[in-house]
Amino acid sequence: MERVFSFPRIGKHTEVFKKLLESFGLNVIAPPPITERTIKLGVKHSADMMCYPFKVTLGNFIEAIEQGANCLIMYDSRGKCRLRHYWILQELILRNIGYEFRMHPLSLKNLLRHIKQLNPDLSCLTIFQKVREGWKNLKDVESSSFYRIKDGVNIGIVGEIYTCLEPAVNLSIEKKLKKLGVNVHNTVRLSDFIRASTRTNFLKKKMYKKEAKKYLNGPLGGHGFENLYNALYLCDKGVDGIIHLLPLTCMPETTIEPQLNKICVDHNVPLLRLMIDETNSEVNFDTRIETFAELIKRRKK
Ligand code: SF4
């Protein structure tokens, strides 16, 4: 049977991943855009208290299988939070529902070996070249992770990576804030996450990382540590407000709440925390961000 690969959507990076996988000679379909149905499917088959990105990506997989995918690729973070276990749990759930497919967990540490398994005809040099091309494409769709304050109101975003990167999950918060006349700086970058996982970014924002370490008692997992040093960075740059986006029950993000509050109080920067899950009402969400933006505009005047 012909192998048809798919993977969970991740905002504007979805096309980058599709192209990268295709460059390895794989037959790939991107999962359909995330809709209410995607979310309902994921929620129906997940544990209630499981994190929201798990539910959404599970819904993605179900819809991808319905469209003909029979090989699923899931990122294995090998990290310290639940993301590490997503693929194994999702495989179990999907099999229990009755789907037949193969799960391929991809981790950065074993990327070369995994790709060789998917397509044994590829040489290591070709894989390296394709990955480099994919990296370039990824950087092209990202804006700079360094920030310069612009005229007007400036709001920085920190938070859980999937929630910050997938507009269907964060209800297009960046677009909405821009419509309200706000300059938005989303500090969450997939390239930073990859660099952190491969330990190749230790010099970037070094002094903020040093400061952020004082707030923790060791590694935290997820994007917790990154959000602390990015919050320090945003405060130092002089943003007018910070929005913290997190899925309800997210372990690293709930852990850093008191530290993030303190950083914002110490720097006199207003903080809005938005917890996101399937029960969110978009009207309520919009009202909260509109009020926050309005308060900051008045405060600035
Ligand atoms: S960072 Fe949070 S939301 Fe993401 S997998 Fe870990 S616990 Fe779940």
PDB file of N, CA and C in Angstrom, residues 30-119:
ATOM      1  N   ALA A  30      -1.081  17.699   4.029  1.00  0.00           N
ATOM      2  CA  ALA A  30      -1.192  18.514   5.247  1.00  0.00           C
ATOM      3  C   ALA A  30      -2.589  18.288   5.799  1.00  0.00           C
ATOM      4  N   PRO A  31      -2.743  18.198   7.109  1.00  0.00           N
ATOM      5  CA  PRO A  31      -4.106  18.020   7.647  1.00  0.00           C
ATOM      6  C   PRO A  31      -4.963  19.224   7.298  1.00  0.00           C
ATOM      7  N   PRO A  32      -6.271  19.035   7.154  1.00  0.00           N
ATOM      8  CA  PRO A  32      -7.133  20.180   6.813  1.00  0.00           C
ATOM      9  C   PRO A  32      -7.071  21.247   7.899  1.00  0.00           C
ATOM     10  N   PRO A  33      -7.378  22.491   7.553  1.00  0.00           N
ATOM     11  CA  PRO A  33      -7.358  23.566   8.566  1.00  0.00           C
ATOM     12  C   PRO A  33      -8.193  23.206   9.801  1.00  0.00           C
ATOM     13  N   ILE A  34      -7.753  23.702  10.925  1.00  0.00           N
ATOM     14  CA  ILE A  34      -8.425  23.383  12.197  1.00  0.00           C
ATOM     15  C   ILE A  34      -9.776  24.102  12.257  1.00  0.00           C
ATOM     16  N   THR A  35     -10.826  23.327  12.477  1.00  0.00           N
ATOM     17  CA  THR A  35     -12.172  23.897  12.580  1.00  0.00           C
ATOM     18  C   THR A  35     -12.791  23.429  13.902  1.00  0.00           C
ATOM     19  N   GLU A  36     -14.020  23.818  14.105  1.00  0.00           N
ATOM     20  CA  GLU A  36     -14.735  23.387  15.308  1.00  0.00           C
ATOM     21  C   GLU A  36     -14.805  21.851  15.351  1.00  0.00           C
ATOM     22  N   ARG A  37     -14.959  21.265  14.157  1.00  0.00           N
ATOM     23  CA  ARG A  37     -15.058  19.794  14.083  1.00  0.00           C
ATOM     24  C   ARG A  37     -13.746  19.145  14.544  1.00  0.00           C
ATOM     25  N   THR A  38     -12.604  19.704  14.089  1.00  0.00           N
ATOM     26  CA  THR A  38     -11.291  19.172  14.485  1.00  0.00           C
ATOM     27  C   THR A  38     -11.192  19.146  16.013  1.00  0.00           C
ATOM     28  N   ILE A  39     -11.573  20.277  16.598  1.00  0.00           N
ATOM     29  CA  ILE A  39     -11.461  20.413  18.052  1.00  0.00           C
ATOM     30  C   ILE A  39     -12.413  19.446  18.759  1.00  0.00           C
ATOM     31  N   LYS A  40     -13.623  19.349  18.250  1.00  0.00           N
ATOM     32  CA  LYS A  40     -14.606  18.444  18.872  1.00  0.00           C
ATOM     33  C   LYS A  40     -14.111  16.998  18.836  1.00  0.00           C
ATOM     34  N   LEU A  41     -13.521  16.609  17.693  1.00  0.00           N
ATOM     35  CA  LEU A  41     -13.025  15.232  17.573  1.00  0.00           C
ATOM     36  C   LEU A  41     -11.916  14.964  18.596  1.00  0.00           C
ATOM     37  N   GLY A  42     -10.987  15.930  18.691  1.00  0.00           N
ATOM     38  CA  GLY A  42      -9.870  15.772  19.629  1.00  0.00           C
ATOM     39  C   GLY A  42     -10.352  15.716  21.074  1.00  0.00           C
ATOM     40  N   VAL A  43     -11.289  16.600  21.391  1.00  0.00           N
ATOM     41  CA  VAL A  43     -11.812  16.670  22.764  1.00  0.00           C
ATOM     42  C   VAL A  43     -12.549  15.373  23.112  1.00  0.00           C
ATOM     43  N   LYS A  44     -13.315  14.877  22.170  1.00  0.00           N
ATOM     44  CA  LYS A  44     -14.127  13.675  22.413  1.00  0.00           C
ATOM     45  C   LYS A  44     -13.257  12.479  22.830  1.00  0.00           C
ATOM     46  N   HIS A  45     -12.079  12.375  22.240  1.00  0.00           N
ATOM     47  CA  HIS A  45     -11.262  11.189  22.489  1.00  0.00           C
ATOM     48  C   HIS A  45     -10.097  11.430  23.457  1.00  0.00           C
ATOM     49  N   SER A  46     -10.043  12.604  24.082  1.00  0.00           N
ATOM     50  CA  SER A  46      -8.934  12.891  25.012  1.00  0.00           C
ATOM     51  C   SER A  46      -9.434  12.918  26.451  1.00  0.00           C
ATOM     52  N   ALA A  47      -8.512  12.721  27.369  1.00  0.00           N
ATOM     53  CA  ALA A  47      -8.852  12.878  28.790  1.00  0.00           C
ATOM     54  C   ALA A  47      -9.195  14.348  29.026  1.00  0.00           C
ATOM     55  N   ASP A  48     -10.187  14.603  29.904  1.00  0.00           N
ATOM     56  CA  ASP A  48     -10.655  15.977  30.115  1.00  0.00           C
ATOM     57  C   ASP A  48      -9.537  16.953  30.452  1.00  0.00           C
ATOM     58  N   MET A  49      -8.631  16.523  31.348  1.00  0.00           N
ATOM     59  CA  MET A  49      -7.619  17.456  31.836  1.00  0.00           C
ATOM     60  C   MET A  49      -6.347  17.462  30.997  1.00  0.00           C
ATOM     61  N   MET A  50      -6.373  16.782  29.862  1.00  0.00           N
ATOM     62  CA  MET A  50      -5.199  16.776  28.990  1.00  0.00           C
ATOM     63  C   MET A  50      -5.036  18.163  28.380  1.00  0.00           C
ATOM     64  N   CYS A  51      -3.799  18.522  28.051  1.00  0.00           N
ATOM     65  CA  CYS A  51      -3.611  19.879  27.540  1.00  0.00           C
ATOM     66  C   CYS A  51      -4.258  20.062  26.166  1.00  0.00           C
ATOM     67  N   TYR A  52      -4.668  21.291  25.926  1.00  0.00           N
ATOM     68  CA  TYR A  52      -5.430  21.622  24.719  1.00  0.00           C
ATOM     69  C   TYR A  52      -4.669  21.289  23.427  1.00  0.00           C
ATOM     70  N   PRO A  53      -3.362  21.578  23.331  1.00  0.00           N
ATOM     71  CA  PRO A  53      -2.646  21.215  22.087  1.00  0.00           C
ATOM     72  C   PRO A  53      -2.744  19.716  21.778  1.00  0.00           C
ATOM     73  N   PHE A  54      -2.793  18.891  22.798  1.00  0.00           N
ATOM     74  CA  PHE A  54      -2.939  17.446  22.583  1.00  0.00           C
ATOM     75  C   PHE A  54      -4.265  17.163  21.880  1.00  0.00           C
ATOM     76  N   LYS A  55      -5.321  17.804  22.360  1.00  0.00           N
ATOM     77  CA  LYS A  55      -6.665  17.554  21.807  1.00  0.00           C
ATOM     78  C   LYS A  55      -6.733  18.032  20.355  1.00  0.00           C
ATOM     79  N   VAL A  56      -6.163  19.219  20.113  1.00  0.00           N
ATOM     80  CA  VAL A  56      -6.233  19.769  18.748  1.00  0.00           C
ATOM     81  C   VAL A  56      -5.424  18.897  17.784  1.00  0.00           C
ATOM     82  N   THR A  57      -4.228  18.488  18.198  1.00  0.00           N
ATOM     83  CA  THR A  57      -3.393  17.686  17.283  1.00  0.00           C
ATOM     84  C   THR A  57      -3.993  16.282  17.082  1.00  0.00           C
ATOM     85  N   LEU A  58      -4.704  15.787  18.096  1.00  0.00           N
ATOM     86  CA  LEU A  58      -5.388  14.499  17.925  1.00  0.00           C
ATOM     87  C   LEU A  58      -6.503  14.634  16.872  1.00  0.00           C
ATOM     88  N   GLY A  59      -7.241  15.741  16.962  1.00  0.00           N
ATOM     89  CA  GLY A  59      -8.288  16.027  15.965  1.00  0.00           C
ATOM     90  C   GLY A  59      -7.675  16.143  14.568  1.00  0.00           C
ATOM     91  N   ASN A  60      -6.512  16.792  14.490  1.00  0.00           N
ATOM     92  CA  ASN A  60      -5.765  16.894  13.218  1.00  0.00           C
ATOM     93  C   ASN A  60      -5.493  15.520  12.634  1.00  0.00           C
ATOM     94  N   PHE A  61      -5.021  14.605  13.484  1.00  0.00           N
ATOM     95  CA  PHE A  61      -4.677  13.257  13.023  1.00  0.00           C
ATOM     96  C   PHE A  61      -5.915  12.522  12.507  1.00  0.00           C
ATOM     97  N   ILE A  62      -7.022  12.663  13.240  1.00  0.00           N
ATOM     98  CA  ILE A  62      -8.242  11.964  12.810  1.00  0.00           C
ATOM     99  C   ILE A  62      -8.659  12.465  11.426  1.00  0.00           C
ATOM    100  N   GLU A  63      -8.626  13.783  11.254  1.00  0.00           N
ATOM    101  CA  GLU A  63      -9.049  14.331   9.954  1.00  0.00           C
ATOM    102  C   GLU A  63      -8.055  13.981   8.850  1.00  0.00           C
ATOM    103  N   ALA A  64      -6.779  13.895   9.199  1.00  0.00           N
ATOM    104  CA  ALA A  64      -5.764  13.515   8.194  1.00  0.00           C
ATOM    105  C   ALA A  64      -5.985  12.058   7.762  1.00  0.00           C
ATOM    106  N   ILE A  65      -6.295  11.186   8.725  1.00  0.00           N
ATOM    107  CA  ILE A  65      -6.569   9.771   8.388  1.00  0.00           C
ATOM    108  C   ILE A  65      -7.802   9.687   7.495  1.00  0.00           C
ATOM    109  N   GLU A  66      -8.820  10.488   7.851  1.00  0.00           N
ATOM    110  CA  GLU A  66     -10.046  10.486   7.027  1.00  0.00           C
ATOM    111  C   GLU A  66      -9.745  10.896   5.583  1.00  0.00           C
ATOM    112  N   GLN A  67      -8.709  11.725   5.429  1.00  0.00           N
ATOM    113  CA  GLN A  67      -8.355  12.189   4.073  1.00  0.00           C
ATOM    114  C   GLN A  67      -7.388  11.237   3.366  1.00  0.00           C
ATOM    115  N   GLY A  68      -7.026  10.160   4.034  1.00  0.00           N
ATOM    116  CA  GLY A  68      -6.196   9.160   3.363  1.00  0.00           C
ATOM    117  C   GLY A  68      -4.806   8.958   3.929  1.00  0.00           C
ATOM    118  N   ALA A  69      -4.432   9.679   4.984  1.00  0.00           N
ATOM    119  CA  ALA A  69      -3.093   9.476   5.562  1.00  0.00           C
ATOM    120  C   ALA A  69      -3.031   8.118   6.256  1.00  0.00           C
ATOM    121  N   ASN A  70      -1.918   7.412   6.110  1.00  0.00           N
ATOM    122  CA  ASN A  70      -1.751   6.151   6.847  1.00  0.00           C
ATOM    123  C   ASN A  70      -0.419   6.098   7.602  1.00  0.00           C
ATOM    124  N   CYS A  71       0.352   7.185   7.537  1.00  0.00           N
ATOM    125  CA  CYS A  71       1.587   7.312   8.322  1.00  0.00           C
ATOM    126  C   CYS A  71       1.558   8.664   9.016  1.00  0.00           C
ATOM    127  N   LEU A  72       1.593   8.666  10.331  1.00  0.00           N
ATOM    128  CA  LEU A  72       1.484   9.921  11.079  1.00  0.00           C
ATOM    129  C   LEU A  72       2.822  10.276  11.700  1.00  0.00           C
ATOM    130  N   ILE A  73       3.190  11.529  11.546  1.00  0.00           N
ATOM    131  CA  ILE A  73       4.459  11.984  12.124  1.00  0.00           C
ATOM    132  C   ILE A  73       4.154  12.910  13.286  1.00  0.00           C
ATOM    133  N   MET A  74       4.698  12.567  14.440  1.00  0.00           N
ATOM    134  CA  MET A  74       4.491  13.428  15.614  1.00  0.00           C
ATOM    135  C   MET A  74       5.849  13.763  16.196  1.00  0.00           C
ATOM    136  N   TYR A  75       5.979  14.997  16.668  1.00  0.00           N
ATOM    137  CA  TYR A  75       7.249  15.421  17.259  1.00  0.00           C
ATOM    138  C   TYR A  75       7.387  14.822  18.665  1.00  0.00           C
ATOM    139  N   ASP A  76       8.523  14.207  18.916  1.00  0.00           N
ATOM    140  CA  ASP A  76       8.821  13.667  20.249  1.00  0.00           C
ATOM    141  C   ASP A  76       9.849  14.600  20.880  1.00  0.00           C
ATOM    142  N   SER A  77       9.404  15.413  21.839  1.00  0.00           N
ATOM    143  CA  SER A  77      10.293  16.450  22.387  1.00  0.00           C
ATOM    144  C   SER A  77      11.430  15.866  23.225  1.00  0.00           C
ATOM    145  N   ARG A  78      11.249  14.636  23.733  1.00  0.00           N
ATOM    146  CA  ARG A  78      12.217  14.069  24.684  1.00  0.00           C
ATOM    147  C   ARG A  78      12.442  15.030  25.856  1.00  0.00           C
ATOM    148  N   GLY A  79      11.462  15.878  26.068  1.00  0.00           N
ATOM    149  CA  GLY A  79      11.611  16.910  27.101  1.00  0.00           C
ATOM    150  C   GLY A  79      11.026  16.467  28.428  1.00  0.00           C
ATOM    151  N   LYS A  80      10.578  17.469  29.192  1.00  0.00           N
ATOM    152  CA  LYS A  80      10.160  17.159  30.557  1.00  0.00           C
ATOM    153  C   LYS A  80       8.672  17.334  30.788  1.00  0.00           C
ATOM    154  N   CYS A  81       7.918  17.680  29.742  1.00  0.00           N
ATOM    155  CA  CYS A  81       6.474  17.804  29.974  1.00  0.00           C
ATOM    156  C   CYS A  81       5.730  16.793  29.119  1.00  0.00           C
ATOM    157  N   ARG A  82       4.413  16.933  29.057  1.00  0.00           N
ATOM    158  CA  ARG A  82       3.578  15.906  28.402  1.00  0.00           C
ATOM    159  C   ARG A  82       3.822  15.751  26.911  1.00  0.00           C
ATOM    160  N   LEU A  83       4.391  16.770  26.290  1.00  0.00           N
ATOM    161  CA  LEU A  83       4.624  16.694  24.840  1.00  0.00           C
ATOM    162  C   LEU A  83       5.423  15.438  24.476  1.00  0.00           C
ATOM    163  N   ARG A  84       6.313  15.065  25.354  1.00  0.00           N
ATOM    164  CA  ARG A  84       7.129  13.874  25.149  1.00  0.00           C
ATOM    165  C   ARG A  84       6.263  12.622  24.934  1.00  0.00           C
ATOM    166  N   HIS A  85       5.089  12.634  25.559  1.00  0.00           N
ATOM    167  CA  HIS A  85       4.247  11.432  25.529  1.00  0.00           C
ATOM    168  C   HIS A  85       3.090  11.518  24.532  1.00  0.00           C
ATOM    169  N   TYR A  86       2.980  12.669  23.856  1.00  0.00           N
ATOM    170  CA  TYR A  86       1.852  12.853  22.933  1.00  0.00           C
ATOM    171  C   TYR A  86       1.729  11.682  21.953  1.00  0.00           C
ATOM    172  N   TRP A  87       2.838  11.373  21.258  1.00  0.00           N
ATOM    173  CA  TRP A  87       2.724  10.400  20.163  1.00  0.00           C
ATOM    174  C   TRP A  87       2.277   9.039  20.655  1.00  0.00           C
ATOM    175  N   ILE A  88       2.777   8.641  21.814  1.00  0.00           N
ATOM    176  CA  ILE A  88       2.457   7.293  22.306  1.00  0.00           C
ATOM    177  C   ILE A  88       0.989   7.236  22.761  1.00  0.00           C
ATOM    178  N   LEU A  89       0.523   8.319  23.360  1.00  0.00           N
ATOM    179  CA  LEU A  89      -0.880   8.372  23.794  1.00  0.00           C
ATOM    180  C   LEU A  89      -1.817   8.482  22.595  1.00  0.00           C
ATOM    181  N   GLN A  90      -1.420   9.300  21.645  1.00  0.00           N
ATOM    182  CA  GLN A  90      -2.284   9.481  20.469  1.00  0.00           C
ATOM    183  C   GLN A  90      -2.359   8.191  19.649  1.00  0.00           C
ATOM    184  N   GLU A  91      -1.237   7.482  19.584  1.00  0.00           N
ATOM    185  CA  GLU A  91      -1.249   6.211  18.858  1.00  0.00           C
ATOM    186  C   GLU A  91      -2.240   5.241  19.518  1.00  0.00           C
ATOM    187  N   LEU A  92      -2.171   5.182  20.838  1.00  0.00           N
ATOM    188  CA  LEU A  92      -3.055   4.282  21.586  1.00  0.00           C
ATOM    189  C   LEU A  92      -4.532   4.644  21.376  1.00  0.00           C
ATOM    190  N   ILE A  93      -4.816   5.944  21.482  1.00  0.00           N
ATOM    191  CA  ILE A  93      -6.214   6.396  21.334  1.00  0.00           C
ATOM    192  C   ILE A  93      -6.730   6.097  19.931  1.00  0.00           C
ATOM    193  N   LEU A  94      -5.911   6.428  18.927  1.00  0.00           N
ATOM    194  CA  LEU A  94      -6.368   6.236  17.537  1.00  0.00           C
ATOM    195  C   LEU A  94      -6.590   4.763  17.226  1.00  0.00           C
ATOM    196  N   ARG A  95      -5.739   3.905  17.792  1.00  0.00           N
ATOM    197  CA  ARG A  95      -5.931   2.455  17.566  1.00  0.00           C
ATOM    198  C   ARG A  95      -7.195   1.974  18.261  1.00  0.00           C
ATOM    199  N   ASN A  96      -7.441   2.517  19.465  1.00  0.00           N
ATOM    200  CA  ASN A  96      -8.652   2.130  20.194  1.00  0.00           C
ATOM    201  C   ASN A  96      -9.911   2.533  19.429  1.00  0.00           C
ATOM    202  N   ILE A  97      -9.822   3.662  18.717  1.00  0.00           N
ATOM    203  CA  ILE A  97     -10.987   4.088  17.928  1.00  0.00           C
ATOM    204  C   ILE A  97     -11.176   3.139  16.738  1.00  0.00           C
ATOM    205  N   GLY A  98     -10.068   2.549  16.311  1.00  0.00           N
ATOM    206  CA  GLY A  98     -10.188   1.587  15.209  1.00  0.00           C
ATOM    207  C   GLY A  98      -9.415   1.953  13.956  1.00  0.00           C
ATOM    208  N   TYR A  99      -8.588   2.996  14.025  1.00  0.00           N
ATOM    209  CA  TYR A  99      -7.831   3.384  12.832  1.00  0.00           C
ATOM    210  C   TYR A  99      -6.588   2.518  12.670  1.00  0.00           C
ATOM    211  N   GLU A 100      -6.231   2.310  11.382  1.00  0.00           N
ATOM    212  CA  GLU A 100      -4.989   1.577  11.103  1.00  0.00           C
ATOM    213  C   GLU A 100      -4.013   2.523  10.444  1.00  0.00           C
ATOM    214  N   PHE A 101      -2.835   2.582  10.991  1.00  0.00           N
ATOM    215  CA  PHE A 101      -1.837   3.544  10.500  1.00  0.00           C
ATOM    216  C   PHE A 101      -0.501   3.193  11.159  1.00  0.00           C
ATOM    217  N   ARG A 102       0.546   3.902  10.749  1.00  0.00           N
ATOM    218  CA  ARG A 102       1.836   3.770  11.447  1.00  0.00           C
ATOM    219  C   ARG A 102       2.199   5.112  12.056  1.00  0.00           C
ATOM    220  N   MET A 103       2.628   5.085  13.300  1.00  0.00           N
ATOM    221  CA  MET A 103       3.045   6.331  13.951  1.00  0.00           C
ATOM    222  C   MET A 103       4.562   6.444  13.846  1.00  0.00           C
ATOM    223  N   HIS A 104       5.034   7.636  13.455  1.00  0.00           N
ATOM    224  CA  HIS A 104       6.484   7.866  13.352  1.00  0.00           C
ATOM    225  C   HIS A 104       6.854   9.020  14.282  1.00  0.00           C
ATOM    226  N   PRO A 105       7.338   8.722  15.471  1.00  0.00           N
ATOM    227  CA  PRO A 105       7.767   9.832  16.331  1.00  0.00           C
ATOM    228  C   PRO A 105       9.119  10.373  15.857  1.00  0.00           C
ATOM    229  N   LEU A 106       9.171  11.675  15.602  1.00  0.00           N
ATOM    230  CA  LEU A 106      10.439  12.283  15.151  1.00  0.00           C
ATOM    231  C   LEU A 106      11.011  13.116  16.282  1.00  0.00           C
ATOM    232  N   SER A 107      12.261  12.872  16.598  1.00  0.00           N
ATOM    233  CA  SER A 107      12.903  13.738  17.588  1.00  0.00           C
ATOM    234  C   SER A 107      14.129  14.362  16.943  1.00  0.00           C
ATOM    235  N   LEU A 108      14.520  15.526  17.435  1.00  0.00           N
ATOM    236  CA  LEU A 108      15.678  16.198  16.822  1.00  0.00           C
ATOM    237  C   LEU A 108      16.946  15.384  17.015  1.00  0.00           C
ATOM    238  N   LYS A 109      17.026  14.713  18.154  1.00  0.00           N
ATOM    239  CA  LYS A 109      18.244  13.962  18.446  1.00  0.00           C
ATOM    240  C   LYS A 109      18.460  12.829  17.448  1.00  0.00           C
ATOM    241  N   ASN A 110      17.357  12.219  17.006  1.00  0.00           N
ATOM    242  CA  ASN A 110      17.502  11.071  16.101  1.00  0.00           C
ATOM    243  C   ASN A 110      16.975  11.369  14.703  1.00  0.00           C
ATOM    244  N   LEU A 111      16.997  12.640  14.348  1.00  0.00           N
ATOM    245  CA  LEU A 111      16.378  13.044  13.084  1.00  0.00           C
ATOM    246  C   LEU A 111      16.958  12.276  11.884  1.00  0.00           C
ATOM    247  N   LEU A 112      18.284  12.228  11.827  1.00  0.00           N
ATOM    248  CA  LEU A 112      18.945  11.587  10.682  1.00  0.00           C
ATOM    249  C   LEU A 112      18.527  10.119  10.557  1.00  0.00           C
ATOM    250  N   ARG A 113      18.564   9.424  11.672  1.00  0.00           N
ATOM    251  CA  ARG A 113      18.202   7.997  11.666  1.00  0.00           C
ATOM    252  C   ARG A 113      16.733   7.808  11.270  1.00  0.00           C
ATOM    253  N   HIS A 114      15.878   8.673  11.788  1.00  0.00           N
ATOM    254  CA  HIS A 114      14.447   8.572  11.472  1.00  0.00           C
ATOM    255  C   HIS A 114      14.207   8.787   9.977  1.00  0.00           C
ATOM    256  N   ILE A 115      14.862   9.814   9.430  1.00  0.00           N
ATOM    257  CA  ILE A 115      14.647  10.114   7.999  1.00  0.00           C
ATOM    258  C   ILE A 115      15.156   8.948   7.147  1.00  0.00           C
ATOM    259  N   LYS A 116      16.293   8.389   7.557  1.00  0.00           N
ATOM    260  CA  LYS A 116      16.841   7.243   6.815  1.00  0.00           C
ATOM    261  C   LYS A 116      15.857   6.068   6.836  1.00  0.00           C
ATOM    262  N   GLN A 117      15.172   5.913   7.975  1.00  0.00           N
ATOM    263  CA  GLN A 117      14.178   4.830   8.068  1.00  0.00           C
ATOM    264  C   GLN A 117      12.992   5.090   7.136  1.00  0.00           C
ATOM    265  N   LEU A 118      12.619   6.385   7.028  1.00  0.00           N
ATOM    266  CA  LEU A 118      11.472   6.723   6.181  1.00  0.00           C
ATOM    267  C   LEU A 118      11.808   6.574   4.702  1.00  0.00           C
ATOM    268  N   ASN A 119      13.039   6.942   4.360  1.00  0.00           N
ATOM    269  CA  ASN A 119      13.466   6.808   2.965  1.00  0.00           C
ATOM    270  C   ASN A 119      14.938   6.362   2.918  1.00  0.00           C
TER     271      ASN A 119
END
